[in-house]
Coordinates of C-alpha atoms in Angstrom, one line a residue:
M1 CA -31.0 -64.9 -4.0
P2 CA -28.8 -65.4 -0.9
K3 CA -29.1 -63.0 2.0
S4 CA -26.3 -60.7 2.8
H5 CA -24.0 -61.8 5.7
T6 CA -22.8 -58.3 6.7
P7 CA -24.9 -57.5 9.7
G8 CA -22.3 -55.0 10.9
V9 CA -22.6 -52.7 7.9
P10 CA -26.0 -51.1 8.8
K11 CA -24.8 -50.5 12.3
L12 CA -21.6 -48.9 11.1
L13 CA -23.6 -46.7 8.7
R14 CA -25.8 -45.5 11.5
V15 CA -22.8 -44.6 13.6
L16 CA -21.2 -42.7 10.8
N17 CA -24.5 -40.9 10.1
D18 CA -25.0 -40.0 13.7
Q19 CA -21.4 -38.8 13.9
A20 CA -21.8 -36.6 10.8
A21 CA -25.0 -35.1 12.0
L22 CA -23.6 -34.2 15.5
K23 CA -20.5 -32.7 13.9
L24 CA -22.8 -30.4 11.8
L25 CA -24.8 -29.3 14.8
L26 CA -21.6 -28.6 16.8
E27 CA -19.9 -26.6 14.1
D28 CA -22.8 -24.8 12.5
G29 CA -25.4 -24.5 15.2
P30 CA -29.2 -25.5 15.3
Q31 CA -30.7 -27.1 12.2
T32 CA -33.9 -28.8 11.2
R33 CA -34.1 -32.4 10.2
A34 CA -34.7 -31.3 6.6
Q35 CA -31.5 -29.2 6.7
L36 CA -29.5 -32.1 8.1
A37 CA -30.9 -34.5 5.5
E38 CA -29.9 -32.1 2.7
R39 CA -26.4 -31.5 4.0
T40 CA -25.7 -35.2 4.7
S41 CA -27.3 -36.4 1.4
M42 CA -29.7 -38.6 3.4
S43 CA -33.5 -39.0 3.3
K44 CA -35.7 -37.1 5.8
V45 CA -36.7 -40.5 7.3
T46 CA -33.0 -41.3 8.0
A47 CA -32.4 -37.8 9.4
S48 CA -35.4 -38.3 11.7
Q49 CA -34.0 -41.6 12.9
M50 CA -30.6 -39.9 13.5
M51 CA -32.2 -37.2 15.7
E52 CA -34.1 -39.8 17.7
R53 CA -31.0 -41.8 18.4
L54 CA -29.0 -38.7 19.4
Q55 CA -31.8 -37.4 21.6
T56 CA -32.1 -40.8 23.3
R57 CA -28.3 -40.5 24.2
G58 CA -28.8 -37.0 25.6
L59 CA -26.5 -35.5 22.9
V60 CA -29.2 -33.5 21.1
E61 CA -32.3 -31.5 22.1
V62 CA -35.0 -29.4 20.5
V63 CA -34.2 -25.7 21.0
G64 CA -37.0 -24.1 18.9
S65 CA -38.8 -24.2 15.6
K66 CA -38.4 -22.8 12.1
S67 CA -41.1 -21.9 9.7
G68 CA -40.8 -23.8 6.5
G69 CA -43.8 -22.3 4.5
R70 CA -46.6 -24.7 4.2
G71 CA -47.4 -27.1 7.0
P72 CA -46.3 -27.0 10.7
N73 CA -43.1 -25.4 11.8
A74 CA -40.0 -27.7 11.8
S75 CA -38.2 -28.4 15.0
L76 CA -34.7 -27.0 15.4
Y77 CA -32.2 -29.4 16.9
A78 CA -28.9 -28.5 18.7
A79 CA -26.2 -30.2 20.6
V80 CA -26.7 -30.3 24.4
P81 CA -24.0 -28.0 25.9
T82 CA -24.2 -29.6 29.3
F83 CA -23.7 -33.1 28.0
T84 CA -20.1 -33.1 29.2
Y85 CA -17.2 -30.7 29.8
V86 CA -13.4 -30.5 29.1
V87 CA -10.7 -28.4 30.8
G88 CA -7.8 -26.9 28.9
V89 CA -4.7 -25.8 30.8
E90 CA -2.0 -23.5 29.4
V91 CA 1.3 -24.0 31.4
G92 CA 3.8 -21.2 31.6
P93 CA 7.0 -20.5 33.6
V94 CA 5.3 -17.7 35.5
T95 CA 1.5 -18.4 35.4
T96 CA -0.7 -21.3 34.6
K97 CA -4.2 -20.8 33.2
G98 CA -7.2 -23.1 33.1
A99 CA -10.5 -22.9 31.2
C100 CA -13.5 -25.2 31.5
A101 CA -15.5 -25.5 28.3
D102 CA -18.9 -27.2 27.6
F103 CA -19.7 -29.7 24.9
T104 CA -20.0 -27.0 22.3
G105 CA -16.7 -25.5 23.1
R106 CA -18.0 -22.4 24.9
I107 CA -15.8 -21.5 27.9
V108 CA -17.8 -21.4 31.1
G109 CA -15.2 -21.2 33.8
R110 CA -11.7 -19.9 34.2
A111 CA -8.7 -19.9 36.6
E112 CA -5.2 -18.5 36.8
I113 CA -2.5 -19.1 39.4
D114 CA 1.1 -17.9 39.9
V115 CA 3.5 -20.8 39.6
E116 CA 6.9 -19.1 39.4
G117 CA 9.4 -21.2 41.3
S118 CA 6.9 -24.1 41.9
T119 CA 8.4 -27.6 42.1
D120 CA 5.1 -29.5 42.4
P121 CA 3.5 -29.6 39.0
V122 CA 0.7 -32.0 40.1
A123 CA -0.4 -29.5 42.8
V124 CA -0.3 -26.7 40.2
V125 CA -2.6 -28.6 37.8
R126 CA -4.8 -29.8 40.6
R127 CA -5.5 -26.3 41.8
V128 CA -6.0 -24.6 38.4
V129 CA -8.3 -27.4 37.2
T130 CA -10.3 -27.5 40.4
D131 CA -10.7 -23.7 40.4
A132 CA -11.8 -23.6 36.7
V133 CA -14.4 -26.3 37.3
A134 CA -15.6 -24.5 40.4
D135 CA -15.9 -21.2 38.4
A136 CA -18.0 -23.1 35.9
G137 CA -20.4 -24.1 38.6
I138 CA -20.2 -27.8 37.8
E139 CA -18.9 -31.0 39.5
M140 CA -15.6 -32.7 38.5
G141 CA -17.6 -35.8 37.6
Q142 CA -19.1 -33.9 34.6
V143 CA -15.6 -33.3 33.1
R144 CA -14.5 -36.0 30.6
R145 CA -11.1 -34.7 29.5
I146 CA -8.2 -32.5 30.7
V147 CA -5.6 -31.3 28.2
L148 CA -2.4 -29.5 29.2
G149 CA -0.5 -27.3 26.8
T150 CA 3.2 -27.0 27.8
P151 CA 6.5 -25.9 26.2
G152 CA 8.8 -28.8 25.4
V153 CA 9.0 -32.2 23.7
I154 CA 6.2 -34.6 24.4
D155 CA 6.9 -38.3 23.8
P156 CA 4.2 -39.5 21.2
A157 CA 4.3 -43.0 22.6
S158 CA 3.8 -42.3 26.3
G159 CA 2.4 -38.8 26.2
E160 CA 4.9 -37.8 28.8
I161 CA 7.1 -34.7 28.9
G162 CA 10.5 -35.6 27.7
F163 CA 12.3 -32.2 27.7
S164 CA 11.3 -28.7 28.6
W165 CA 13.8 -25.9 28.7
N166 CA 11.6 -23.5 30.6
L167 CA 9.9 -25.9 33.0
P168 CA 12.6 -28.1 34.6
A169 CA 10.2 -29.4 37.3
W170 CA 7.7 -30.7 34.7
H171 CA 9.2 -34.1 34.2
R172 CA 8.6 -37.5 32.7
G173 CA 6.0 -39.4 34.8
L174 CA 3.8 -36.3 35.2
R175 CA 1.0 -37.6 32.9
T176 CA 0.9 -40.9 34.8
A177 CA 0.7 -39.0 38.1
L178 CA -2.1 -36.7 36.8
N179 CA -4.1 -39.6 35.5
E180 CA -3.9 -41.2 39.0
E181 CA -5.0 -37.8 40.5
F182 CA -8.0 -37.2 38.2
A183 CA -10.9 -39.3 37.1
P184 CA -11.1 -37.6 33.7
A185 CA -8.4 -38.7 31.3
V186 CA -5.4 -36.3 31.1
A187 CA -3.4 -35.6 28.0
I188 CA -0.3 -33.4 27.6
E189 CA 0.5 -31.7 24.3
N190 CA 3.1 -29.2 23.1
D191 CA 1.8 -25.7 23.4
V192 CA 2.7 -24.7 19.8
N193 CA 1.0 -27.8 18.4
L194 CA -2.2 -26.8 20.2
A195 CA -2.0 -23.3 18.8
T196 CA -1.6 -24.9 15.4
L197 CA -4.8 -26.8 15.9
A198 CA -6.6 -23.6 16.7
E199 CA -5.3 -21.9 13.6
Q200 CA -6.2 -25.0 11.5
R201 CA -9.8 -24.9 12.6
S202 CA -10.7 -21.2 12.5
G203 CA -7.5 -19.2 11.7
G204 CA -5.1 -18.2 9.0
A205 CA -4.5 -21.6 7.5
G206 CA -7.7 -21.2 5.4
G207 CA -8.4 -24.9 5.3
A208 CA -5.1 -25.9 3.8
S209 CA -4.3 -29.6 4.4
D210 CA -0.5 -28.9 4.4
F211 CA 0.7 -25.9 6.3
V212 CA 3.1 -24.9 9.1
Y213 CA 2.4 -22.6 12.0
A214 CA 5.5 -20.7 13.3
W215 CA 5.5 -19.3 16.8
F216 CA 7.6 -16.3 17.5
G217 CA 7.8 -14.8 21.0
G218 CA 10.1 -15.3 24.0
G219 CA 10.7 -18.8 22.6
L220 CA 10.3 -20.3 19.1
G221 CA 8.3 -23.3 17.9
L222 CA 6.7 -24.8 14.8
G223 CA 3.5 -26.8 14.3
V224 CA 3.3 -29.0 11.2
I225 CA 0.1 -30.2 9.6
L226 CA 0.6 -32.8 6.8
N227 CA -2.4 -34.3 5.0
G228 CA -4.7 -32.6 7.5
Q229 CA -3.0 -34.3 10.5
L230 CA -0.6 -32.9 13.2
Y231 CA 2.9 -34.3 12.7
R232 CA 4.9 -34.8 15.9
G233 CA 7.9 -36.8 14.7
A234 CA 9.4 -40.0 16.0
S235 CA 10.3 -38.5 19.4
G236 CA 7.9 -35.6 19.5
A237 CA 10.6 -33.1 18.7
A238 CA 9.3 -32.0 15.3
G239 CA 9.0 -28.3 15.3
E240 CA 11.7 -27.5 17.9
I241 CA 13.1 -24.9 15.5
G242 CA 14.9 -22.9 18.2
F243 CA 17.7 -25.4 17.7
L244 CA 17.8 -25.0 14.0
P245 CA 21.4 -24.1 12.9
V246 CA 21.3 -20.8 11.0
P247 CA 23.8 -18.1 10.1
G248 CA 24.4 -15.6 12.9
G249 CA 23.4 -18.1 15.6
E250 CA 26.9 -19.1 16.7
L251 CA 28.1 -18.8 20.3
P252 CA 30.0 -15.6 21.1
T253 CA 33.0 -17.7 22.1
G254 CA 33.0 -19.6 18.8
G255 CA 32.0 -22.8 20.5
V256 CA 29.5 -25.3 19.2
V257 CA 25.8 -24.7 20.0
T258 CA 24.4 -27.8 21.8
R259 CA 21.0 -28.9 23.3
L260 CA 22.2 -27.6 26.6
S261 CA 22.7 -24.0 25.3
K262 CA 20.4 -21.6 23.7
G263 CA 19.7 -22.8 20.2
S264 CA 21.1 -21.1 17.1
Y265 CA 17.8 -19.9 15.6
Q266 CA 16.7 -18.8 19.1
R267 CA 19.8 -16.6 19.3
V268 CA 19.0 -15.0 16.0
I269 CA 15.3 -14.2 16.3
G270 CA 14.1 -15.3 19.8
G271 CA 12.5 -12.8 22.1
D272 CA 15.8 -11.4 23.4
A273 CA 17.1 -11.0 19.9
V274 CA 14.0 -9.1 18.8
I275 CA 14.3 -6.8 21.8
E276 CA 18.0 -6.1 20.9
I277 CA 17.1 -5.4 17.2
G278 CA 14.4 -3.0 18.4
A279 CA 16.8 -1.1 20.7
K280 CA 19.3 -0.8 17.8
H281 CA 16.7 0.9 15.8
G282 CA 15.4 3.1 18.6
F283 CA 12.4 1.0 19.7
E284 CA 13.1 0.2 23.4
A285 CA 10.7 -2.4 24.7
A286 CA 10.4 -4.9 27.6
E287 CA 8.6 -7.5 25.4
P288 CA 9.4 -8.6 21.8
E289 CA 5.9 -8.0 20.6
D290 CA 6.1 -4.4 21.8
V291 CA 9.0 -3.8 19.4
L292 CA 6.7 -4.9 16.4
T293 CA 3.9 -2.7 17.6
A294 CA 6.1 0.4 17.9
A295 CA 7.9 -0.2 14.6
I296 CA 4.7 -0.6 12.7
A297 CA 3.2 2.5 14.3
A298 CA 6.3 4.5 13.3
G299 CA 5.6 3.9 9.6
E300 CA 8.6 4.5 7.4
G301 CA 10.6 5.1 10.5
G302 CA 10.2 1.5 11.5
A303 CA 10.8 -0.1 8.1
A304 CA 14.5 -0.9 8.7
C305 CA 13.7 -2.6 12.1
L306 CA 10.9 -4.6 10.5
D307 CA 13.1 -5.7 7.6
E308 CA 15.8 -6.9 10.0
I309 CA 13.3 -8.9 12.0
A310 CA 11.7 -10.3 8.9
R311 CA 15.2 -11.4 7.6
G312 CA 15.8 -13.3 10.8
I313 CA 12.4 -15.0 10.7
A314 CA 12.9 -15.9 7.0
L315 CA 16.1 -17.9 7.7
G316 CA 14.0 -20.5 9.6
I317 CA 11.0 -20.3 7.3
V318 CA 13.2 -21.0 4.3
A319 CA 14.8 -24.1 6.0
V320 CA 11.3 -25.4 6.8
C321 CA 9.9 -24.7 3.3
V322 CA 12.7 -26.4 1.3
L323 CA 12.1 -29.6 3.4
L324 CA 8.3 -29.6 3.6
D325 CA 7.1 -27.3 0.8
P326 CA 3.9 -26.3 2.6
T327 CA 1.1 -24.4 0.9
V328 CA 0.8 -21.9 3.7
V329 CA 3.0 -20.6 6.5
V330 CA 1.1 -19.0 9.4
L331 CA 3.0 -16.6 11.6
G332 CA 1.8 -16.7 15.2
G333 CA 3.0 -16.3 18.7
P334 CA 3.2 -12.8 20.3
V335 CA 5.6 -11.5 17.6
G336 CA 3.7 -13.0 14.7
Y337 CA 0.3 -11.7 15.9
A338 CA 1.7 -8.2 16.7
G339 CA 3.4 -8.0 13.3
G340 CA 0.3 -9.0 11.4
L341 CA 0.1 -8.6 7.7
V342 CA 2.9 -6.0 7.7
L343 CA 5.4 -8.6 9.0
A344 CA 4.0 -11.4 7.0
G345 CA 4.5 -9.5 3.7
R346 CA 8.1 -8.8 4.6
V347 CA 8.9 -12.4 5.5
A348 CA 7.3 -13.6 2.3
A349 CA 9.5 -11.3 0.3
Q350 CA 12.7 -12.3 2.1
T351 CA 11.8 -16.0 1.8
S352 CA 11.4 -15.9 -1.9
Q353 CA 14.8 -14.2 -2.2
L354 CA 16.6 -16.8 -0.2
A355 CA 15.4 -20.0 -1.8
P356 CA 13.3 -21.2 -4.7
V357 CA 10.2 -21.5 -2.6
N358 CA 7.1 -19.2 -2.6
P359 CA 4.7 -20.2 0.1
S360 CA 1.8 -18.1 1.1
V361 CA 3.0 -16.4 4.3
V362 CA 0.0 -15.1 6.3
A363 CA -0.6 -13.7 9.8
G364 CA -2.3 -15.9 12.3
T365 CA -5.8 -14.8 13.3
V366 CA -6.5 -16.7 16.5
I367 CA -4.9 -14.0 18.6
D368 CA -6.9 -14.6 21.8
E369 CA -5.5 -17.6 23.7
P370 CA -4.5 -19.8 20.8
V371 CA -2.9 -22.5 23.1
M372 CA -5.9 -22.6 25.4
R373 CA -8.3 -22.8 22.4
G374 CA -6.2 -25.6 20.9
A375 CA -6.3 -27.5 24.2
I376 CA -10.1 -27.3 24.4
L377 CA -10.4 -28.4 20.7
H378 CA -8.0 -31.3 21.4
G379 CA -10.1 -32.4 24.4
L380 CA -13.4 -32.1 22.7
D381 CA -12.1 -34.0 19.7
A382 CA -11.1 -36.9 21.9
V383 CA -14.5 -36.9 23.8
R384 CA -16.6 -36.7 20.6
E385 CA -14.6 -39.5 18.9
S386 CA -15.0 -41.7 22.0
L387 CA -18.8 -41.4 21.8
F388 CA -18.9 -43.4 18.6
D389 CA -16.1 -45.9 19.3

């Protein structure tokens, strides 16, 4: 019988096995070789070989033991947190935050600086990254990836910022400049897309392979997951729903809304509009999310205010749903998180009345730093994939 001439197949299988085992350890914590064998449908011998290879590479270590009944205790294996680090950066018009996370995703260092009026984005990123790494007590050489989350359109081909309404100084060519500044690779991603990744992994999406994440706050944005993957569009503008033409979003002068003016949907339900709706119903607030908090606390007294906000949100949700027909719509951003289940229920009711769509509208659950969490996940995904290229 002729011998097989596919020497690459066993090596590929080893890589896939190692990748699957490491993923389980990173997501579910320490496990024995027997547990890994069972969960990956491999033999115990194969699982032992996987652990040996991963230990040799410094990716896995023994962190304890577990009694298995008869015989000696079984070793517990876990991913090595200090194997490498990533830094996530959340860019805003007033402040920029940085967080350094270890290989398991645990945040070990933080930094925050005031950037209002700054015209040197490279200096801003340099400082916040350096400060976060220093706070973590590690060297920059231990960092493998830096991910910036920023408002605006990111060109999928070049990874450069193409357009950002709130950050005029953050311009095309920034990613190139940052990669010349830092040894770790630098990536820039739209902030709402990063928040979408955070909700996809551990939030309100509930494991759906097709869903949209709608950000409502001072600005508006939409993250789209299709077949489990983030969809950015040809130019990176997918999800810029602030410019969605909707009823009630016309200019006061009757002129045409353009890219150089505040978008139509932004006029209807952006942060300023929510504050105005709140004031009309007796809920004065400085921030849009505070309007939701006050209206919900008022019970029946806040119902009319919540209904008007829900109607404004539903205009955009309907437009998205009749095009994409997602399984789930996750409401996020400061307004979505503050509104919670109360707002989500009202938006769902309004949506089903406006069009023949009936998505599950839910409240986002990654309330704590969703953009930062998404940036760290994005960075760790890139690092972990590169280990097995």
